[in-house]
Coordinates of C-alpha atoms in Angstrom, one line a residue:
E1 CA 132.8 -31.4 165.6
Q2 CA 135.7 -28.8 165.6
R3 CA 139.1 -29.7 166.9
A4 CA 141.4 -27.0 168.2
E5 CA 145.2 -27.2 167.5
V6 CA 147.6 -26.0 170.2
L7 CA 151.4 -26.1 170.4
E8 CA 152.8 -28.6 172.9
D9 CA 156.5 -29.1 173.9
V10 CA 157.7 -32.5 173.1
L11 CA 161.1 -34.1 173.4
S12 CA 163.3 -34.3 170.3
G13 CA 166.5 -36.3 169.8
Q14 CA 167.8 -39.0 172.2
L15 CA 167.0 -38.5 175.8
P16 CA 167.1 -41.5 178.0
C17 CA 165.2 -41.5 181.3
W18 CA 167.2 -40.3 184.2
V19 CA 166.1 -43.3 186.3
C20 CA 165.7 -46.3 184.0
E21 CA 167.3 -45.0 180.7
Y22 CA 164.1 -45.7 178.7
E23 CA 164.2 -43.6 175.6
L24 CA 161.8 -40.6 176.0
S25 CA 162.1 -39.1 172.5
G26 CA 158.7 -37.9 171.3
L27 CA 157.0 -37.7 174.6
S28 CA 155.5 -34.5 176.0
V29 CA 157.4 -32.7 178.6
T30 CA 154.4 -32.9 180.9
G31 CA 154.4 -36.6 180.6
V32 CA 156.0 -39.4 182.5
C33 CA 158.3 -42.3 181.5
P34 CA 156.3 -45.2 180.3
E35 CA 158.7 -47.6 181.8
C36 CA 159.1 -46.4 185.4
G37 CA 156.7 -43.5 185.8
T38 CA 159.3 -40.8 186.4
P39 CA 158.2 -37.5 185.3
V40 CA 159.9 -36.2 182.1
R41 CA 160.5 -33.0 183.8
T42 CA 162.8 -34.8 186.3
T43 CA 164.9 -36.0 183.4
L44 CA 165.1 -32.5 181.9
L45 CA 166.2 -30.9 185.2
A46 CA 169.0 -33.4 185.4
V47 CA 170.2 -33.3 181.8
V48 CA 169.4 -29.8 180.6
D49 CA 172.0 -27.1 181.5
P50 CA 170.6 -23.6 181.7
S51 CA 174.1 -22.2 181.4
A52 CA 175.0 -24.2 178.2
A53 CA 175.1 -21.2 176.0
S54 CA 177.5 -19.3 178.2
F55 CA 180.6 -21.4 177.7
S56 CA 183.3 -20.7 175.1
P57 CA 183.7 -23.6 172.6
L58 CA 186.4 -26.2 173.4
R59 CA 189.2 -26.4 170.9
M60 CA 189.0 -30.3 170.4
P61 CA 186.1 -31.6 172.5
K62 CA 186.5 -35.3 171.4
V63 CA 190.2 -35.3 172.1
A64 CA 189.7 -33.4 175.4
A65 CA 187.1 -35.9 176.6
T66 CA 189.4 -38.8 175.9
G67 CA 192.4 -37.1 177.3
L68 CA 190.8 -36.5 180.7
V69 CA 189.9 -40.2 180.9
V70 CA 193.3 -41.2 179.9
W71 CA 195.0 -38.7 182.4
T72 CA 193.0 -40.0 185.3
G73 CA 192.7 -43.7 184.4
A74 CA 196.4 -44.2 183.7
A75 CA 197.4 -42.5 187.0
L76 CA 194.9 -44.8 188.8
L77 CA 196.5 -47.8 187.0
A78 CA 199.9 -46.7 188.2
I79 CA 198.7 -46.5 191.8
L80 CA 197.0 -49.8 191.8
T81 CA 200.1 -51.4 190.3
V82 CA 202.1 -50.1 193.2
W83 CA 199.5 -51.5 195.7
L84 CA 199.8 -54.9 193.9
C85 CA 203.5 -54.9 194.2
R86 CA 203.3 -54.1 198.0
L87 CA 200.6 -56.8 198.4
T88 CA 202.9 -59.4 196.9
D89 CA 205.7 -58.3 199.2
A90 CA 203.5 -58.7 202.1
L91 CA 202.4 -62.2 200.9
D92 CA 206.0 -63.2 200.5
I93 CA 207.2 -61.9 203.9
W94 CA 204.3 -62.6 206.2
L95 CA 202.8 -65.8 204.6
T96 CA 205.8 -67.1 202.7
V97 CA 203.8 -67.3 199.5
P98 CA 206.3 -67.1 196.7
V99 CA 204.7 -64.5 194.6
K100 CA 207.2 -62.4 192.8
L101 CA 205.9 -59.6 190.5
E102 CA 208.7 -57.1 190.8
F103 CA 208.6 -56.7 186.9
L104 CA 205.3 -54.9 187.4
G105 CA 207.2 -52.0 188.9
A106 CA 208.4 -51.0 185.4
L107 CA 204.7 -50.4 184.4
V108 CA 204.3 -47.7 187.0
P109 CA 206.4 -45.1 185.2
I110 CA 204.9 -46.3 181.8
F111 CA 201.4 -45.6 183.1
V112 CA 202.4 -42.3 184.6
G113 CA 203.9 -41.3 181.3
L114 CA 200.7 -42.2 179.5
S115 CA 198.9 -40.0 182.2
G116 CA 201.2 -37.2 181.3
L117 CA 200.2 -37.5 177.6
G118 CA 196.6 -37.2 178.7
S119 CA 197.4 -34.2 180.7
L120 CA 198.2 -32.3 177.5
V121 CA 194.5 -31.7 176.9
L122 CA 194.6 -29.4 180.0
I123 CA 196.8 -26.9 178.2
R124 CA 194.6 -24.0 177.0
P125 CA 191.3 -26.0 176.8
Q126 CA 189.2 -23.3 175.3
K127 CA 189.5 -20.1 173.3
G128 CA 190.4 -17.1 175.6
A129 CA 191.8 -19.4 178.3
S130 CA 193.5 -17.6 181.3
L131 CA 197.3 -17.6 181.9
G132 CA 196.8 -20.2 184.7
Q133 CA 195.0 -22.5 182.2
T134 CA 197.8 -22.1 179.6
F135 CA 201.1 -21.9 181.4
G136 CA 200.3 -23.9 184.5
P137 CA 199.5 -27.1 182.5
I138 CA 202.5 -26.5 180.2
V139 CA 204.8 -26.5 183.3
A140 CA 202.9 -29.5 184.7
S141 CA 203.5 -31.5 181.4
V142 CA 207.2 -30.8 181.7
L143 CA 207.3 -32.0 185.3
Y144 CA 206.0 -35.3 184.2
V145 CA 209.6 -36.0 182.7
P146 CA 211.4 -35.9 186.1
L147 CA 208.3 -37.7 187.7
V148 CA 208.6 -40.6 185.3
W149 CA 212.4 -40.8 185.8
M150 CA 212.1 -40.9 189.6
L151 CA 209.4 -43.5 189.4
W152 CA 211.6 -45.6 187.0
M153 CA 214.5 -45.4 189.4
L154 CA 212.2 -46.3 192.4
H155 CA 210.0 -49.0 191.1
A156 CA 212.0 -50.5 188.2
R157 CA 215.5 -50.4 189.8
L158 CA 215.6 -49.9 193.5
D159 CA 212.6 -52.2 194.4
I160 CA 214.3 -55.0 192.4
T161 CA 217.9 -54.6 193.5
A162 CA 217.8 -53.1 197.0
G163 CA 215.4 -55.5 198.9
T164 CA 211.7 -55.4 199.7
P165 CA 210.6 -51.9 201.0
Y166 CA 208.7 -51.5 204.2
F167 CA 208.9 -55.2 205.2
T168 CA 212.7 -55.6 205.3
N169 CA 215.7 -53.4 205.6
S170 CA 216.4 -52.0 202.2
L171 CA 220.0 -51.9 201.2
R172 CA 219.6 -48.4 199.8
E173 CA 216.8 -47.1 202.1
T174 CA 218.0 -43.5 202.2
E175 CA 218.0 -43.2 198.4
R176 CA 214.5 -44.8 198.2
V177 CA 213.0 -42.5 200.7
E178 CA 214.5 -39.4 199.1
L179 CA 213.1 -40.5 195.7
R180 CA 209.6 -40.9 197.3
C181 CA 209.9 -37.3 198.7
G182 CA 210.8 -36.0 195.3
I183 CA 207.9 -37.9 193.7
G184 CA 205.5 -36.5 196.2
I185 CA 206.6 -32.9 195.8
V186 CA 206.4 -33.1 192.0
A187 CA 203.0 -34.8 192.1
M188 CA 201.7 -32.0 194.3
L189 CA 203.1 -29.3 192.0
I190 CA 201.4 -31.0 189.0
A191 CA 198.1 -31.2 190.8
V192 CA 198.2 -27.4 191.8
L193 CA 199.3 -26.3 188.3
V194 CA 196.5 -28.2 186.4
R195 CA 193.7 -27.3 188.8
P196 CA 192.5 -24.1 187.0
S197 CA 192.0 -26.1 183.7
L198 CA 190.4 -29.0 185.3
R199 CA 187.8 -26.8 187.0
E200 CA 187.1 -25.2 183.7
Y201 CA 186.2 -28.7 182.2
A202 CA 184.3 -29.6 185.3
K203 CA 182.1 -26.6 185.6
R204 CA 180.7 -27.3 182.1
S205 CA 178.7 -30.0 183.7
V206 CA 175.5 -29.1 185.6
L207 CA 176.2 -32.1 187.7
M208 CA 179.3 -30.4 189.2
R209 CA 177.6 -27.1 189.7
T210 CA 174.7 -28.8 191.6
G211 CA 177.1 -30.8 193.8
Q212 CA 176.6 -34.2 192.1
L213 CA 180.3 -34.4 191.1
T214 CA 183.2 -34.0 193.5
R215 CA 184.3 -30.4 193.6
Q216 CA 187.5 -30.5 195.6
T217 CA 189.0 -33.9 194.6
L218 CA 192.2 -32.4 193.4
V219 CA 192.7 -30.4 196.6
A220 CA 192.0 -33.6 198.6
V221 CA 194.7 -35.4 196.5
V222 CA 197.2 -32.7 197.2
A223 CA 196.3 -32.9 201.0
A224 CA 196.8 -36.7 200.8
L225 CA 200.1 -36.4 199.1
A226 CA 201.2 -34.0 201.7
I227 CA 200.3 -36.5 204.5
A228 CA 202.4 -39.2 202.8
L229 CA 205.2 -36.7 202.2
A230 CA 205.2 -35.9 205.9
G231 CA 205.7 -39.5 206.7
D232 CA 208.6 -39.8 204.2
M233 CA 210.2 -36.7 205.6
I234 CA 210.1 -38.1 209.2
H235 CA 211.6 -41.2 207.8
V236 CA 214.5 -39.1 206.2
A237 CA 215.0 -37.3 209.4
S238 CA 215.2 -40.6 211.4
L239 CA 217.8 -41.8 209.0
S240 CA 219.9 -38.7 209.6
V241 CA 219.4 -38.2 213.4
E242 CA 220.2 -41.2 215.5
A243 CA 217.9 -39.9 218.4
M244 CA 215.0 -40.4 216.0
Q245 CA 215.8 -44.0 215.2
N246 CA 213.2 -45.8 217.3
V247 CA 210.0 -47.9 216.9
V248 CA 207.7 -44.9 217.6
T249 CA 209.1 -42.7 214.8
D250 CA 209.2 -45.6 212.4
T251 CA 205.5 -46.5 213.2
I252 CA 204.4 -42.8 212.8
S253 CA 206.2 -42.6 209.5
L254 CA 204.8 -45.8 208.1
L255 CA 201.2 -44.9 209.3
L256 CA 201.3 -41.5 207.6
V257 CA 202.6 -43.0 204.4
A258 CA 200.0 -45.7 204.4
A259 CA 197.1 -43.3 205.2
G260 CA 198.3 -40.7 202.7
S261 CA 198.7 -43.4 200.0
A262 CA 195.2 -44.8 200.6
L263 CA 193.7 -41.3 200.4
V264 CA 195.5 -40.5 197.2
T265 CA 194.1 -43.8 195.8
A266 CA 190.6 -42.9 196.8
G267 CA 191.1 -39.3 195.4
V268 CA 192.4 -40.4 192.0
A269 CA 189.6 -43.0 191.8
G270 CA 187.1 -40.3 192.3
M271 CA 188.7 -38.2 189.7
F272 CA 188.5 -41.1 187.2
W273 CA 184.9 -41.7 187.9
D274 CA 184.2 -38.0 187.5
A275 CA 186.1 -38.0 184.2
I276 CA 183.9 -40.9 183.0
R277 CA 180.7 -39.0 183.9
L278 CA 182.0 -35.8 182.2
Y279 CA 183.1 -37.7 179.0
P280 CA 179.8 -37.3 177.1
I281 CA 179.3 -33.7 178.3
I282 CA 182.9 -32.7 177.2
R283 CA 182.6 -34.6 174.0
N284 CA 179.2 -33.5 172.9
G285 CA 178.9 -30.3 174.9
P286 CA 176.3 -29.4 177.5
R287 CA 172.7 -29.7 176.4
S288 CA 170.3 -26.7 176.4
L289 CA 166.6 -26.9 176.5
G290 CA 166.4 -26.2 172.7
D291 CA 168.6 -29.3 172.0
V292 CA 166.0 -31.7 173.5
V293 CA 162.6 -29.9 173.1
R294 CA 160.6 -28.9 170.1
Q295 CA 157.1 -27.7 169.6
E296 CA 154.5 -29.7 167.8
S297 CA 150.8 -29.1 166.9
V298 CA 148.5 -31.4 168.7
D299 CA 144.7 -31.7 168.8
A300 CA 143.1 -30.1 171.8

């Protein structure tokens, strides 16, 4: 009996199933996952990037992937530390629970400084980068210096020496709210300046281009910062204009600050999660069909 040989596309290299992560290496592209029955082509559609060959090589992909995680992760740690400090303030004032963690405020500028170091990977991420991807992140990295200083003054000094903010009358309330305004403005500038480079990284992922990663997170963070800044500016105006010193103005200011802060937290958390998902793609590069498929002779 004669046997005919034909060429069949099979998977090569490591390729876990998109659904159950079973290793599919060696299977035919027309087959299914032995573990969960998901068609192999479903995994290929999710993993293979048809535009993989069109991107310019990154200068330091491993450093870039780590830097993005550090940039977003350290920023998220700083925000969560602030929330923890405010929570302990509320417990102390409302429930008379003597939890004193003011020393944690000193960690906020440290985390933000670490985030600033991570942001250096946004400077000229690839060969042939545009002016916006070069000079914008450079200016943003410089802006981290005054940002860290203002955060140090706010959380490591004023919050310890000038009374509990929001829950009691701070002894240096004007100085505190002015620092918050400065922090909000600088943070917005940094977000705007790094956006072109961040989008360059993100569009290397087929997940982002197909809508499976957040596309406008940085814009949302800027909008959230603007909401919190509006609350702080109302507070500044109320401290200067006697006619604005009333419960309604104070309530509006506090609500805007709280809402903006919550939205910033959600936005930065989303950016951190996207950075985690982008890590293997940035580190190893997008995968083309040739990276995961080879042709083998099989008996027909």
